[in-house]
Coordinates of C-alpha atoms in Angstrom, one line a residue:
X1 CA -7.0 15.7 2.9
X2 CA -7.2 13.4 0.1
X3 CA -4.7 15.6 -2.2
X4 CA -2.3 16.1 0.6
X5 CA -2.1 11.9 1.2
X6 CA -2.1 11.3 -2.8
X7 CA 0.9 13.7 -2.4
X8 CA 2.5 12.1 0.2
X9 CA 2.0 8.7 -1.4
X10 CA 3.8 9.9 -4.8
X11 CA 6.8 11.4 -2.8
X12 CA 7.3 7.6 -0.8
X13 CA 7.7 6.2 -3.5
X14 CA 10.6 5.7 -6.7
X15 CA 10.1 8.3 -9.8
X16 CA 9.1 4.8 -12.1
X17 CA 6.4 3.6 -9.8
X18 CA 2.8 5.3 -10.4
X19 CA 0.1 6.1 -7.5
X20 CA -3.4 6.3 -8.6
X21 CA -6.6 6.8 -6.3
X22 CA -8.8 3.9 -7.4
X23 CA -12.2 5.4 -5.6
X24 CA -13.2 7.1 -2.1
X25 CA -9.7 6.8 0.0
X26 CA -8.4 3.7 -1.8
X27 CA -5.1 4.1 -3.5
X28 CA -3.0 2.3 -5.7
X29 CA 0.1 1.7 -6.1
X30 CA 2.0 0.4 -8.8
X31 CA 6.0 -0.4 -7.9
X32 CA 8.2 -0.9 -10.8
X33 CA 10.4 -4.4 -10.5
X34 CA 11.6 -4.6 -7.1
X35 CA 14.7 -6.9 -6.5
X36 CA 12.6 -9.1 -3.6
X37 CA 9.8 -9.3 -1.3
X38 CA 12.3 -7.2 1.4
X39 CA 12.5 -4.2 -1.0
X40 CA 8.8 -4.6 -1.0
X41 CA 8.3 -4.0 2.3
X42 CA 10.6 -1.3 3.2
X43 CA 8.4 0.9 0.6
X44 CA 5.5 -0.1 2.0
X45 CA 6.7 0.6 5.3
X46 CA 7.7 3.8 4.3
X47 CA 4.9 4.8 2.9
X48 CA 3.2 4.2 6.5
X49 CA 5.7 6.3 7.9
X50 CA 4.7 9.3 5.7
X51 CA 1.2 8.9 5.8
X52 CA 1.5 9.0 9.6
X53 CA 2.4 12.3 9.6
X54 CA 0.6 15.0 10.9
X55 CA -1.7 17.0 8.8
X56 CA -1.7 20.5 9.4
X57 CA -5.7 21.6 9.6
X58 CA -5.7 25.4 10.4
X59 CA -4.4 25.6 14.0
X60 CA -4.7 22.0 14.7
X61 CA -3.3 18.8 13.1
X62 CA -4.8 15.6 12.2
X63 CA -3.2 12.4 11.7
X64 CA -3.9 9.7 9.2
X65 CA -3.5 5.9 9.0
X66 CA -3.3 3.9 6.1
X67 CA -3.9 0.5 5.5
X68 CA -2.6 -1.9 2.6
X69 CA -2.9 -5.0 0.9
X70 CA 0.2 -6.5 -1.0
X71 CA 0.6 -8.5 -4.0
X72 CA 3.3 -9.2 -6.8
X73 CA 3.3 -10.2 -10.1
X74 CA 3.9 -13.0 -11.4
X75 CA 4.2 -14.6 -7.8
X76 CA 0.6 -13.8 -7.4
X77 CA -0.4 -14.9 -11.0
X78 CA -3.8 -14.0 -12.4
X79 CA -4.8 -10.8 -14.8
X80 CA -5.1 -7.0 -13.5
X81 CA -8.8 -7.8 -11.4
X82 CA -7.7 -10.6 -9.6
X83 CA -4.3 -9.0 -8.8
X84 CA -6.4 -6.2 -7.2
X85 CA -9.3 -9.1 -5.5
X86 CA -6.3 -10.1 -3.8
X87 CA -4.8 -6.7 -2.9
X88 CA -7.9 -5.6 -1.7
X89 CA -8.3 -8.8 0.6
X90 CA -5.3 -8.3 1.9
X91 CA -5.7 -4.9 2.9
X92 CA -9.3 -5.6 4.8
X93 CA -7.0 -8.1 6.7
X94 CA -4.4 -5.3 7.5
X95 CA -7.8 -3.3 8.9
X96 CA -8.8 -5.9 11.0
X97 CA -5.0 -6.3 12.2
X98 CA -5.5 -2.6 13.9
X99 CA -4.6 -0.6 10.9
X100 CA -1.6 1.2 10.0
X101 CA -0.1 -1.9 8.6
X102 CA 0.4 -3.5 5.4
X103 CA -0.5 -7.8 4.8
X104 CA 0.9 -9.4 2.0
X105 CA -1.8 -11.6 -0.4
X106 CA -2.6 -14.9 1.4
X107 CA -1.3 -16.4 -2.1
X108 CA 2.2 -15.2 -1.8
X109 CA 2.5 -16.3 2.6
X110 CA 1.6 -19.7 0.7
X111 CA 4.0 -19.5 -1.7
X112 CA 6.5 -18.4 0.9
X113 CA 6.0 -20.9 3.3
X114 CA 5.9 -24.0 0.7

């Protein structure tokens, strides 16, 4: 299962960006320079959208959800661990939305809203 989503993950997104599985069923993903927060979100949206599709198991299919925590450099500034501390936060938030969802770093919604 985990091969077929790493699959699905690299086909969603641009031939510069790179996926990488980090541990277990964590992923990440690193986009190349995107023109704004709005380019952003329509690749992570997309990448929902292929993740939710079904998963051919023998005669029955499966269906996965993913989850995913945003943040941009140099918005979100910091070095490569606490980029990922804040990723990672946002993604338990985007579990505890109901899943299937992506929440951008608290850090950039403040940045955003100043």
């Amino acid at each position: 299962m985990l091969k077929i989503i790493a699959q699905r993950l690299q086909d969603a997104v641009r031939s510069p960006d790179t996926v990488a599985r980090l541990g277990g069923d964590e992923f990440v993903i690193l986009l190349s320079p995107v023109a704004d927060m709005d380019e952003c979100e329509q690749i992570a949206s997309q990448i929902l959208e292929t993740i939710a599709q079904p998963v051919a198991l023998g005669e029955n299919q499966g269906f996965v959800t993913g989850s995913m925590g945003i943040t941009v450099y140099p918005l979100d500034d910091g070095d490569n661990e606490q980029l990922l501390r804040h990723a990672d936060h946002a993604m338990y938030q985007a579990k505890q939305n109901g899943r299937n969802r992506y929440v951008i770093s608290n850090k950039l919604s403040d940045l955003d809203t100043a």
